[in-house]
Amino acid sequence: MRKVILSLAVSLDGYIAKPDGDVEWLKKVPNPDKTDHGFNDFYKKIDTTIMGNNTYKEILGFGIPFPFPDKENYVISRTAHPPTKFVSFTSDISGLMATLKKKKGADIWLIGGGQINTAFLNRGLIDELLIRIVPIVIGEGLPLFANKPDETIFRLVKTEAFSTGTIQLTYQPNRNPGRQGP
């Protein structure tokens, strides 16, 4: 069955972006080996992306071609938009997920941001967290989960450390609250 994987980087102080959405801080950590922190392997496992409208606008602001043209891409937005060459827009998270979960395919990448992450968390739609903790404190910004996330217990299933000091943690929701540990 297809999994919804929330995969992104966070600063040591728990932010996914600066207050204005800027993610240039990700490039400040030295990476002499040019490691991709497992991104290429992850990208091969997915065939669909889902992101919020602010995240979509931030990606468009990078001034590069749309980075996921080989995937089926959805943007969650309260504002109506016509579909583009690479993206479909919807405000119906439950309907979208019911459709995607019924379809055969690879895993689904929930890219963020914090409001969409919380909407998926509170609906029990996140099957896995793949979080890269980047060794930088940015002081303020957009949190991983915004707007009152429900208390949710996750269990650690894998850790990986990289030469950059970045740590990748894989968690799955503990769907059985009485169970402890991995």
PDB file of C-alpha atoms in Angstrom:
ATOM      1  CA  MET A   1       0.000   0.000   0.000  1.00  0.00           C
ATOM      2  CA  ARG A   2       1.175   3.517  -0.785  1.00  0.00           C
ATOM      3  CA  LYS A   3       2.610   5.458   2.146  1.00  0.00           C
ATOM      4  CA  VAL A   4       2.377   9.187   2.746  1.00  0.00           C
ATOM      5  CA  ILE A   5       5.864  10.249   3.807  1.00  0.00           C
ATOM      6  CA  LEU A   6       6.444  13.682   5.305  1.00  0.00           C
ATOM      7  CA  SER A   7      10.050  14.292   4.305  1.00  0.00           C
ATOM      8  CA  LEU A   8      11.891  17.539   4.899  1.00  0.00           C
ATOM      9  CA  ALA A   9      14.752  19.246   6.674  1.00  0.00           C
ATOM     10  CA  VAL A  10      14.489  21.102   9.979  1.00  0.00           C
ATOM     11  CA  SER A  11      16.943  23.299  11.805  1.00  0.00           C
ATOM     12  CA  LEU A  12      18.192  22.313  15.254  1.00  0.00           C
ATOM     13  CA  ASP A  13      15.629  24.698  16.708  1.00  0.00           C
ATOM     14  CA  GLY A  14      12.785  23.002  14.824  1.00  0.00           C
ATOM     15  CA  TYR A  15      12.126  25.310  11.882  1.00  0.00           C
ATOM     16  CA  ILE A  16      11.572  24.307   8.248  1.00  0.00           C
ATOM     17  CA  ALA A  17      12.088  27.822   6.874  1.00  0.00           C
ATOM     18  CA  LYS A  18      12.719  31.405   7.932  1.00  0.00           C
ATOM     19  CA  PRO A  19       9.602  33.487   8.727  1.00  0.00           C
ATOM     20  CA  ASP A  20       9.425  34.649   5.087  1.00  0.00           C
ATOM     21  CA  GLY A  21       9.734  31.070   3.748  1.00  0.00           C
ATOM     22  CA  ASP A  22      13.439  31.390   2.881  1.00  0.00           C
ATOM     23  CA  VAL A  23      15.418  28.131   3.031  1.00  0.00           C
ATOM     24  CA  GLU A  24      18.854  29.453   2.047  1.00  0.00           C
ATOM     25  CA  TRP A  25      20.083  28.443   5.522  1.00  0.00           C
ATOM     26  CA  LEU A  26      20.168  24.865   4.198  1.00  0.00           C
ATOM     27  CA  LYS A  27      23.132  25.828   1.990  1.00  0.00           C
ATOM     28  CA  LYS A  28      25.135  27.349   4.854  1.00  0.00           C
ATOM     29  CA  VAL A  29      26.145  24.035   6.413  1.00  0.00           C
ATOM     30  CA  PRO A  30      29.427  22.838   4.864  1.00  0.00           C
ATOM     31  CA  ASN A  31      28.990  19.838   2.555  1.00  0.00           C
ATOM     32  CA  PRO A  32      32.432  19.171   1.035  1.00  0.00           C
ATOM     33  CA  ASP A  33      31.453  15.619  -0.033  1.00  0.00           C
ATOM     34  CA  LYS A  34      28.328  16.939  -1.813  1.00  0.00           C
ATOM     35  CA  THR A  35      26.199  14.324  -0.047  1.00  0.00           C
ATOM     36  CA  ASP A  36      22.514  14.367  -0.965  1.00  0.00           C
ATOM     37  CA  HIS A  37      21.505  12.997   2.465  1.00  0.00           C
ATOM     38  CA  GLY A  38      19.689  10.081   0.833  1.00  0.00           C
ATOM     39  CA  PHE A  39      17.451  12.314  -1.287  1.00  0.00           C
ATOM     40  CA  ASN A  40      17.990  10.503  -4.600  1.00  0.00           C
ATOM     41  CA  ASP A  41      17.095   7.138  -3.054  1.00  0.00           C
ATOM     42  CA  PHE A  42      14.000   8.664  -1.471  1.00  0.00           C
ATOM     43  CA  TYR A  43      12.963  10.407  -4.707  1.00  0.00           C
ATOM     44  CA  LYS A  44      13.028   7.082  -6.575  1.00  0.00           C
ATOM     45  CA  LYS A  45      10.489   5.650  -4.076  1.00  0.00           C
ATOM     46  CA  ILE A  46       7.799   8.272  -4.753  1.00  0.00           C
ATOM     47  CA  ASP A  47       5.596   9.088  -7.720  1.00  0.00           C
ATOM     48  CA  THR A  48       3.426  11.816  -6.192  1.00  0.00           C
ATOM     49  CA  THR A  49       4.048  15.051  -4.298  1.00  0.00           C
ATOM     50  CA  ILE A  50       1.689  17.079  -2.142  1.00  0.00           C
ATOM     51  CA  MET A  51       2.501  20.547  -0.858  1.00  0.00           C
ATOM     52  CA  GLY A  52       0.812  23.637   0.489  1.00  0.00           C
ATOM     53  CA  ASN A  53       0.283  26.748  -1.598  1.00  0.00           C
ATOM     54  CA  ASN A  54       2.986  28.733   0.248  1.00  0.00           C
ATOM     55  CA  THR A  55       5.524  25.961  -0.307  1.00  0.00           C
ATOM     56  CA  TYR A  56       4.554  25.852  -3.987  1.00  0.00           C
ATOM     57  CA  LYS A  57       5.052  29.625  -4.310  1.00  0.00           C
ATOM     58  CA  GLU A  58       8.444  29.340  -2.571  1.00  0.00           C
ATOM     59  CA  ILE A  59       9.538  26.627  -5.017  1.00  0.00           C
ATOM     60  CA  LEU A  60       8.457  28.778  -7.959  1.00  0.00           C
ATOM     61  CA  GLY A  61      10.492  31.637  -6.458  1.00  0.00           C
ATOM     62  CA  PHE A  62      13.721  29.628  -6.762  1.00  0.00           C
ATOM     63  CA  GLY A  63      13.934  30.746 -10.403  1.00  0.00           C
ATOM     64  CA  ILE A  64      14.491  27.203 -11.693  1.00  0.00           C
ATOM     65  CA  PRO A  65      12.299  24.912 -13.779  1.00  0.00           C
ATOM     66  CA  PHE A  66       9.654  23.084 -11.740  1.00  0.00           C
ATOM     67  CA  PRO A  67      11.747  20.457  -9.884  1.00  0.00           C
ATOM     68  CA  PHE A  68       9.318  17.506  -9.976  1.00  0.00           C
ATOM     69  CA  PRO A  69       8.122  17.271 -13.611  1.00  0.00           C
ATOM     70  CA  ASP A  70       8.297  13.467 -13.568  1.00  0.00           C
ATOM     71  CA  LYS A  71       5.853  13.170 -10.637  1.00  0.00           C
ATOM     72  CA  GLU A  72       2.126  13.668 -10.153  1.00  0.00           C
ATOM     73  CA  ASN A  73       1.966  16.920  -8.151  1.00  0.00           C
ATOM     74  CA  TYR A  74      -0.797  18.386  -5.999  1.00  0.00           C
ATOM     75  CA  VAL A  75      -1.010  21.724  -4.226  1.00  0.00           C
ATOM     76  CA  ILE A  76      -3.450  22.142  -1.356  1.00  0.00           C
ATOM     77  CA  SER A  77      -4.930  25.626  -1.590  1.00  0.00           C
ATOM     78  CA  ARG A  78      -8.011  27.394  -0.300  1.00  0.00           C
ATOM     79  CA  THR A  79      -7.837  29.600  -3.402  1.00  0.00           C
ATOM     80  CA  ALA A  80      -9.015  28.225  -6.746  1.00  0.00           C
ATOM     81  CA  HIS A  81      -6.277  27.844  -9.356  1.00  0.00           C
ATOM     82  CA  PRO A  82      -6.395  26.339 -12.823  1.00  0.00           C
ATOM     83  CA  PRO A  83      -4.127  23.300 -13.203  1.00  0.00           C
ATOM     84  CA  THR A  84      -0.698  23.953 -14.657  1.00  0.00           C
ATOM     85  CA  LYS A  85       1.464  21.711 -16.804  1.00  0.00           C
ATOM     86  CA  PHE A  86       2.849  19.921 -13.750  1.00  0.00           C
ATOM     87  CA  VAL A  87       0.447  20.704 -10.883  1.00  0.00           C
ATOM     88  CA  SER A  88      -3.186  20.112  -9.924  1.00  0.00           C
ATOM     89  CA  PHE A  89      -4.773  22.214  -7.178  1.00  0.00           C
ATOM     90  CA  THR A  90      -7.335  21.139  -4.599  1.00  0.00           C
ATOM     91  CA  SER A  91      -8.710  22.219  -1.251  1.00  0.00           C
ATOM     92  CA  ASP A  92     -10.132  18.762  -0.475  1.00  0.00           C
ATOM     93  CA  ILE A  93      -7.440  16.864   1.442  1.00  0.00           C
ATOM     94  CA  SER A  94      -9.721  13.969   2.402  1.00  0.00           C
ATOM     95  CA  GLY A  95     -11.011  13.489  -1.144  1.00  0.00           C
ATOM     96  CA  LEU A  96      -7.537  13.704  -2.641  1.00  0.00           C
ATOM     97  CA  MET A  97      -6.149  11.163  -0.204  1.00  0.00           C
ATOM     98  CA  ALA A  98      -9.055   8.758  -0.722  1.00  0.00           C
ATOM     99  CA  THR A  99      -8.375   8.890  -4.475  1.00  0.00           C
ATOM    100  CA  LEU A 100      -4.593   8.547  -4.160  1.00  0.00           C
ATOM    101  CA  LYS A 101      -4.740   5.703  -1.643  1.00  0.00           C
ATOM    102  CA  LYS A 102      -7.010   3.701  -3.997  1.00  0.00           C
ATOM    103  CA  LYS A 103      -4.654   4.143  -6.956  1.00  0.00           C
ATOM    104  CA  LYS A 104      -1.765   1.790  -7.511  1.00  0.00           C
ATOM    105  CA  GLY A 105       1.566   3.522  -7.363  1.00  0.00           C
ATOM    106  CA  ALA A 106       4.638   4.375  -5.378  1.00  0.00           C
ATOM    107  CA  ASP A 107       4.807   6.344  -2.138  1.00  0.00           C
ATOM    108  CA  ILE A 108       3.538   9.907  -1.767  1.00  0.00           C
ATOM    109  CA  TRP A 109       5.832  12.737  -0.647  1.00  0.00           C
ATOM    110  CA  LEU A 110       4.233  15.289   1.648  1.00  0.00           C
ATOM    111  CA  ILE A 111       6.589  18.237   1.174  1.00  0.00           C
ATOM    112  CA  GLY A 112       4.965  20.696   3.598  1.00  0.00           C
ATOM    113  CA  GLY A 113       4.726  23.415   4.931  1.00  0.00           C
ATOM    114  CA  GLY A 114       3.718  23.514   8.536  1.00  0.00           C
ATOM    115  CA  GLN A 115      -0.020  24.121   8.052  1.00  0.00           C
ATOM    116  CA  ILE A 116      -0.391  21.248   5.571  1.00  0.00           C
ATOM    117  CA  ASN A 117       1.777  19.023   7.773  1.00  0.00           C
ATOM    118  CA  THR A 118      -0.603  19.659  10.683  1.00  0.00           C
ATOM    119  CA  ALA A 119      -3.700  19.086   8.532  1.00  0.00           C
ATOM    120  CA  PHE A 120      -2.336  15.670   7.491  1.00  0.00           C
ATOM    121  CA  LEU A 121      -1.165  14.832  11.027  1.00  0.00           C
ATOM    122  CA  ASN A 122      -4.514  15.703  12.600  1.00  0.00           C
ATOM    123  CA  ARG A 123      -6.339  13.530  10.035  1.00  0.00           C
ATOM    124  CA  GLY A 124      -4.023  10.556  10.688  1.00  0.00           C
ATOM    125  CA  LEU A 125      -2.755  10.663   7.091  1.00  0.00           C
ATOM    126  CA  ILE A 126       1.006  10.578   7.738  1.00  0.00           C
ATOM    127  CA  ASP A 127       2.431   7.059   7.491  1.00  0.00           C
ATOM    128  CA  GLU A 128       6.080   8.015   7.978  1.00  0.00           C
ATOM    129  CA  LEU A 129       8.239  10.988   8.949  1.00  0.00           C
ATOM    130  CA  LEU A 130      11.627  11.259   7.246  1.00  0.00           C
ATOM    131  CA  ILE A 131      13.206  14.204   9.004  1.00  0.00           C
ATOM    132  CA  ARG A 132      16.699  15.539   8.369  1.00  0.00           C
ATOM    133  CA  ILE A 133      17.940  17.600  11.310  1.00  0.00           C
ATOM    134  CA  VAL A 134      20.434  20.114   9.942  1.00  0.00           C
ATOM    135  CA  PRO A 135      23.077  21.370  12.415  1.00  0.00           C
ATOM    136  CA  ILE A 136      22.142  25.042  12.331  1.00  0.00           C
ATOM    137  CA  VAL A 137      20.095  27.273  14.610  1.00  0.00           C
ATOM    138  CA  ILE A 138      18.164  29.875  12.605  1.00  0.00           C
ATOM    139  CA  GLY A 139      16.514  31.612  15.578  1.00  0.00           C
ATOM    140  CA  GLU A 140      12.992  31.996  14.249  1.00  0.00           C
ATOM    141  CA  GLY A 141      10.888  30.656  11.458  1.00  0.00           C
ATOM    142  CA  LEU A 142       8.118  28.385  10.306  1.00  0.00           C
ATOM    143  CA  PRO A 143       7.655  25.305  12.494  1.00  0.00           C
ATOM    144  CA  LEU A 144       7.463  21.733  11.265  1.00  0.00           C
ATOM    145  CA  PHE A 145       3.852  21.625  12.499  1.00  0.00           C
ATOM    146  CA  ALA A 146       1.778  24.818  12.737  1.00  0.00           C
ATOM    147  CA  ASN A 147      -1.711  25.685  14.004  1.00  0.00           C
ATOM    148  CA  LYS A 148      -2.320  23.318  16.899  1.00  0.00           C
ATOM    149  CA  PRO A 149      -1.139  19.858  15.915  1.00  0.00           C
ATOM    150  CA  ASP A 150      -2.714  16.981  17.808  1.00  0.00           C
ATOM    151  CA  GLU A 151      -0.481  15.212  20.325  1.00  0.00           C
ATOM    152  CA  THR A 152       0.840  12.241  18.386  1.00  0.00           C
ATOM    153  CA  ILE A 153       3.344   9.589  19.427  1.00  0.00           C
ATOM    154  CA  PHE A 154       5.824   8.324  16.840  1.00  0.00           C
ATOM    155  CA  ARG A 155       8.264   5.458  17.098  1.00  0.00           C
ATOM    156  CA  LEU A 156      11.785   5.672  15.748  1.00  0.00           C
ATOM    157  CA  VAL A 157      12.480   3.035  13.084  1.00  0.00           C
ATOM    158  CA  LYS A 158      15.809   4.205  11.610  1.00  0.00           C
ATOM    159  CA  THR A 159      18.603   6.729  12.122  1.00  0.00           C
ATOM    160  CA  GLU A 160      21.366   7.763   9.780  1.00  0.00           C
ATOM    161  CA  ALA A 161      24.207  10.234  10.328  1.00  0.00           C
ATOM    162  CA  PHE A 162      25.985  12.093   7.524  1.00  0.00           C
ATOM    163  CA  SER A 163      29.417  13.708   7.315  1.00  0.00           C
ATOM    164  CA  THR A 164      27.741  17.143   7.270  1.00  0.00           C
ATOM    165  CA  GLY A 165      26.458  16.599  10.800  1.00  0.00           C
ATOM    166  CA  THR A 166      22.939  16.168   9.485  1.00  0.00           C
ATOM    167  CA  ILE A 167      20.986  13.363  11.124  1.00  0.00           C
ATOM    168  CA  GLN A 168      18.157  11.619   9.294  1.00  0.00           C
ATOM    169  CA  LEU A 169      15.438  10.145  11.469  1.00  0.00           C
ATOM    170  CA  THR A 170      12.656   7.878  10.222  1.00  0.00           C
ATOM    171  CA  TYR A 171       9.556   7.659  12.383  1.00  0.00           C
ATOM    172  CA  GLN A 172       6.227   5.924  12.040  1.00  0.00           C
ATOM    173  CA  PRO A 173       3.113   6.912  13.959  1.00  0.00           C
ATOM    174  CA  ASN A 174       2.429   4.715  16.933  1.00  0.00           C
ATOM    175  CA  ARG A 175      -1.080   3.651  15.915  1.00  0.00           C
ATOM    176  CA  ASN A 176      -1.255   1.545  19.078  1.00  0.00           C
ATOM    177  CA  PRO A 177      -0.678   3.986  21.982  1.00  0.00           C
ATOM    178  CA  GLY A 178      -0.131   1.139  24.460  1.00  0.00           C
ATOM    179  CA  ARG A 179       2.931  -0.082  22.560  1.00  0.00           C
ATOM    180  CA  GLN A 180       6.331   1.295  23.528  1.00  0.00           C
ATOM    181  CA  GLY A 181       9.494   1.628  21.424  1.00  0.00           C
ATOM    182  CA  PRO A 182      10.443   0.511  17.882  1.00  0.00           C
TER     183      PRO A 182
END
